[in-house]
Amino acid sequence: MFSIILRVELIVFVGKNSFFVLFFGKTYGEISDMSNLNRLFEIDFDGNILNQYQVNYPLNGFSIDEENRAIYGVTVDREPNLVRFDY
């Protein structure tokens, strides 16, 4: 008999009409790999995917400025940076 511990980290921003989810698609050790970078999904409150955004930096976290339609992300680096993507 053995047990498996599965750790799932979900990073979500809840907005006025939708929410955004950061999808890694990698193990924690592979997260800084520049191939197959993170994707952000925008989902309405009925569960429908509204948009998918491919970001060009591996992110460890993010926030959304809905008014200015900007995504702010914290990169996965030895010295993390703050990056901005317009959507």
mmCIF file with all atom_site columns, C-alpha atoms in Angstrom:
data_model
loop_
_atom_site.group_PDB
_atom_site.id
_atom_site.type_symbol
_atom_site.label_atom_id
_atom_site.label_alt_id
_atom_site.label_comp_id
_atom_site.label_asym_id
_atom_site.label_entity_id
_atom_site.label_seq_id
_atom_site.pdbx_PDB_ins_code
_atom_site.Cartn_x
_atom_site.Cartn_y
_atom_site.Cartn_z
_atom_site.occupancy
_atom_site.B_iso_or_equiv
_atom_site.pdbx_formal_charge
_atom_site.auth_seq_id
_atom_site.auth_comp_id
_atom_site.auth_asym_id
_atom_site.auth_atom_id
_atom_site.pdbx_PDB_model_num
ATOM 1  C CA . MET A 1 1  ? 0.000   0.000  0.000   1.00 0.00 ? 1  MET A CA 1
ATOM 2  C CA . PHE A 1 2  ? 1.299   3.462  -0.813  1.00 0.00 ? 2  PHE A CA 1
ATOM 3  C CA . SER A 1 3  ? -0.139  6.923  -1.053  1.00 0.00 ? 3  SER A CA 1
ATOM 4  C CA . ILE A 1 4  ? 0.505   9.731  -3.477  1.00 0.00 ? 4  ILE A CA 1
ATOM 5  C CA . ILE A 1 5  ? 0.400   13.336 -2.416  1.00 0.00 ? 5  ILE A CA 1
ATOM 6  C CA . LEU A 1 6  ? -0.706  15.596 -5.234  1.00 0.00 ? 6  LEU A CA 1
ATOM 7  C CA . ARG A 1 7  ? -0.193  19.309 -4.765  1.00 0.00 ? 7  ARG A CA 1
ATOM 8  C CA . VAL A 1 8  ? -2.188  21.508 -7.098  1.00 0.00 ? 8  VAL A CA 1
ATOM 9  C CA . GLU A 1 9  ? -1.689  25.234 -7.025  1.00 0.00 ? 9  GLU A CA 1
ATOM 10 C CA . LEU A 1 10 ? -4.329  27.281 -8.751  1.00 0.00 ? 10 LEU A CA 1
ATOM 11 C CA . ILE A 1 11 ? -3.700  30.959 -9.284  1.00 0.00 ? 11 ILE A CA 1
ATOM 12 C CA . VAL A 1 12 ? -6.942  32.825 -9.955  1.00 0.00 ? 12 VAL A CA 1
ATOM 13 C CA . PHE A 1 13 ? -8.018  36.446 -10.361 1.00 0.00 ? 13 PHE A CA 1
ATOM 14 C CA . VAL A 1 14 ? -11.751 37.063 -9.957  1.00 0.00 ? 14 VAL A CA 1
ATOM 15 C CA . GLY A 1 15 ? -13.037 40.022 -11.961 1.00 0.00 ? 15 GLY A CA 1
ATOM 16 C CA . LYS A 1 16 ? -16.408 41.723 -12.390 1.00 0.00 ? 16 LYS A CA 1
ATOM 17 C CA . ASN A 1 17 ? -17.777 39.494 -15.174 1.00 0.00 ? 17 ASN A CA 1
ATOM 18 C CA . SER A 1 18 ? -15.211 36.713 -15.414 1.00 0.00 ? 18 SER A CA 1
ATOM 19 C CA . PHE A 1 19 ? -12.212 35.128 -13.763 1.00 0.00 ? 19 PHE A CA 1
ATOM 20 C CA . PHE A 1 20 ? -8.690  34.410 -14.982 1.00 0.00 ? 20 PHE A CA 1
ATOM 21 C CA . VAL A 1 21 ? -6.755  31.217 -14.297 1.00 0.00 ? 21 VAL A CA 1
ATOM 22 C CA . LEU A 1 22 ? -3.010  30.722 -14.788 1.00 0.00 ? 22 LEU A CA 1
ATOM 23 C CA . PHE A 1 23 ? -2.254  27.349 -16.384 1.00 0.00 ? 23 PHE A CA 1
ATOM 24 C CA . PHE A 1 24 ? 1.299   26.069 -15.984 1.00 0.00 ? 24 PHE A CA 1
ATOM 25 C CA . GLY A 1 25 ? 1.057   22.712 -17.763 1.00 0.00 ? 25 GLY A CA 1
ATOM 26 C CA . LYS A 1 26 ? 4.428   21.762 -16.240 1.00 0.00 ? 26 LYS A CA 1
ATOM 27 C CA . THR A 1 27 ? 5.947   20.408 -13.101 1.00 0.00 ? 27 THR A CA 1
ATOM 28 C CA . TYR A 1 28 ? 7.407   22.949 -10.679 1.00 0.00 ? 28 TYR A CA 1
ATOM 29 C CA . GLY A 1 29 ? 10.925  22.012 -11.789 1.00 0.00 ? 29 GLY A CA 1
ATOM 30 C CA . GLU A 1 30 ? 10.080  22.730 -15.440 1.00 0.00 ? 30 GLU A CA 1
ATOM 31 C CA . ILE A 1 31 ? 8.260   26.025 -14.876 1.00 0.00 ? 31 ILE A CA 1
ATOM 32 C CA . SER A 1 32 ? 11.177  28.245 -15.909 1.00 0.00 ? 32 SER A CA 1
ATOM 33 C CA . ASP A 1 33 ? 11.627  26.328 -19.191 1.00 0.00 ? 33 ASP A CA 1
ATOM 34 C CA . MET A 1 34 ? 11.036  28.825 -22.012 1.00 0.00 ? 34 MET A CA 1
ATOM 35 C CA . SER A 1 35 ? 9.202   26.286 -24.205 1.00 0.00 ? 35 SER A CA 1
ATOM 36 C CA . ASN A 1 36 ? 5.446   25.916 -23.839 1.00 0.00 ? 36 ASN A CA 1
ATOM 37 C CA . LEU A 1 37 ? 5.060   28.989 -21.639 1.00 0.00 ? 37 LEU A CA 1
ATOM 38 C CA . ASN A 1 38 ? 2.157   29.752 -19.348 1.00 0.00 ? 38 ASN A CA 1
ATOM 39 C CA . ARG A 1 39 ? -1.329  30.395 -20.592 1.00 0.00 ? 39 ARG A CA 1
ATOM 40 C CA . LEU A 1 40 ? -4.038  32.458 -18.960 1.00 0.00 ? 40 LEU A CA 1
ATOM 41 C CA . PHE A 1 41 ? -7.649  31.473 -19.457 1.00 0.00 ? 41 PHE A CA 1
ATOM 42 C CA . GLU A 1 42 ? -10.496 33.939 -19.036 1.00 0.00 ? 42 GLU A CA 1
ATOM 43 C CA . ILE A 1 43 ? -13.664 32.116 -18.002 1.00 0.00 ? 43 ILE A CA 1
ATOM 44 C CA . ASP A 1 44 ? -17.153 33.487 -17.413 1.00 0.00 ? 44 ASP A CA 1
ATOM 45 C CA . PHE A 1 45 ? -19.131 32.571 -14.301 1.00 0.00 ? 45 PHE A CA 1
ATOM 46 C CA . ASP A 1 46 ? -21.079 29.958 -16.280 1.00 0.00 ? 46 ASP A CA 1
ATOM 47 C CA . GLY A 1 47 ? -17.826 28.078 -16.949 1.00 0.00 ? 47 GLY A CA 1
ATOM 48 C CA . ASN A 1 48 ? -17.366 29.102 -20.596 1.00 0.00 ? 48 ASN A CA 1
ATOM 49 C CA . ILE A 1 49 ? -13.845 29.921 -21.801 1.00 0.00 ? 49 ILE A CA 1
ATOM 50 C CA . LEU A 1 50 ? -13.958 33.458 -23.162 1.00 0.00 ? 50 LEU A CA 1
ATOM 51 C CA . ASN A 1 51 ? -10.299 33.946 -24.073 1.00 0.00 ? 51 ASN A CA 1
ATOM 52 C CA . GLN A 1 52 ? -6.933  32.277 -23.858 1.00 0.00 ? 52 GLN A CA 1
ATOM 53 C CA . TYR A 1 53 ? -3.739  34.326 -23.617 1.00 0.00 ? 53 TYR A CA 1
ATOM 54 C CA . GLN A 1 54 ? -0.254  32.906 -24.226 1.00 0.00 ? 54 GLN A CA 1
ATOM 55 C CA . VAL A 1 55 ? 2.288   34.922 -22.250 1.00 0.00 ? 55 VAL A CA 1
ATOM 56 C CA . ASN A 1 56 ? 5.905   35.094 -23.367 1.00 0.00 ? 56 ASN A CA 1
ATOM 57 C CA . TYR A 1 57 ? 7.494   34.763 -19.911 1.00 0.00 ? 57 TYR A CA 1
ATOM 58 C CA . PRO A 1 58 ? 7.128   31.981 -17.352 1.00 0.00 ? 58 PRO A CA 1
ATOM 59 C CA . LEU A 1 59 ? 4.977   33.439 -14.571 1.00 0.00 ? 59 LEU A CA 1
ATOM 60 C CA . ASN A 1 60 ? 4.741   32.606 -10.905 1.00 0.00 ? 60 ASN A CA 1
ATOM 61 C CA . GLY A 1 61 ? 1.724   34.811 -10.288 1.00 0.00 ? 61 GLY A CA 1
ATOM 62 C CA . PHE A 1 62 ? -0.400  37.511 -11.881 1.00 0.00 ? 62 PHE A CA 1
ATOM 63 C CA . SER A 1 63 ? -3.046  40.170 -11.397 1.00 0.00 ? 63 SER A CA 1
ATOM 64 C CA . ILE A 1 64 ? -5.447  41.866 -13.800 1.00 0.00 ? 64 ILE A CA 1
ATOM 65 C CA . ASP A 1 65 ? -6.225  45.544 -14.319 1.00 0.00 ? 65 ASP A CA 1
ATOM 66 C CA . GLU A 1 66 ? -9.636  45.228 -15.975 1.00 0.00 ? 66 GLU A CA 1
ATOM 67 C CA . GLU A 1 67 ? -10.091 48.968 -16.487 1.00 0.00 ? 67 GLU A CA 1
ATOM 68 C CA . ASN A 1 68 ? -6.862  49.324 -18.496 1.00 0.00 ? 68 ASN A CA 1
ATOM 69 C CA . ARG A 1 69 ? -7.029  45.749 -19.873 1.00 0.00 ? 69 ARG A CA 1
ATOM 70 C CA . ALA A 1 70 ? -3.581  44.845 -18.580 1.00 0.00 ? 70 ALA A CA 1
ATOM 71 C CA . ILE A 1 71 ? -2.148  41.645 -17.142 1.00 0.00 ? 71 ILE A CA 1
ATOM 72 C CA . TYR A 1 72 ? 0.652   42.090 -14.618 1.00 0.00 ? 72 TYR A CA 1
ATOM 73 C CA . GLY A 1 73 ? 2.801   39.072 -13.953 1.00 0.00 ? 73 GLY A CA 1
ATOM 74 C CA . VAL A 1 74 ? 5.682   38.104 -11.693 1.00 0.00 ? 74 VAL A CA 1
ATOM 75 C CA . THR A 1 75 ? 8.315   36.154 -13.635 1.00 0.00 ? 75 THR A CA 1
ATOM 76 C CA . VAL A 1 76 ? 10.034  32.968 -12.530 1.00 0.00 ? 76 VAL A CA 1
ATOM 77 C CA . ASP A 1 77 ? 13.641  34.163 -12.344 1.00 0.00 ? 77 ASP A CA 1
ATOM 78 C CA . ARG A 1 78 ? 16.390  34.284 -9.752  1.00 0.00 ? 78 ARG A CA 1
ATOM 79 C CA . GLU A 1 79 ? 15.553  37.965 -9.550  1.00 0.00 ? 79 GLU A CA 1
ATOM 80 C CA . PRO A 1 80 ? 11.836  38.098 -10.408 1.00 0.00 ? 80 PRO A CA 1
ATOM 81 C CA . ASN A 1 81 ? 10.571  40.881 -12.627 1.00 0.00 ? 81 ASN A CA 1
ATOM 82 C CA . LEU A 1 82 ? 7.186   42.488 -13.032 1.00 0.00 ? 82 LEU A CA 1
ATOM 83 C CA . VAL A 1 83 ? 5.912   42.291 -16.602 1.00 0.00 ? 83 VAL A CA 1
ATOM 84 C CA . ARG A 1 84 ? 2.848   43.762 -18.283 1.00 0.00 ? 84 ARG A CA 1
ATOM 85 C CA . PHE A 1 85 ? 0.778   42.353 -21.131 1.00 0.00 ? 85 PHE A CA 1
ATOM 86 C CA . ASP A 1 86 ? -2.095  44.248 -22.733 1.00 0.00 ? 86 ASP A CA 1
ATOM 87 C CA . TYR A 1 87 ? -5.136  42.189 -23.647 1.00 0.00 ? 87 TYR A CA 1
#
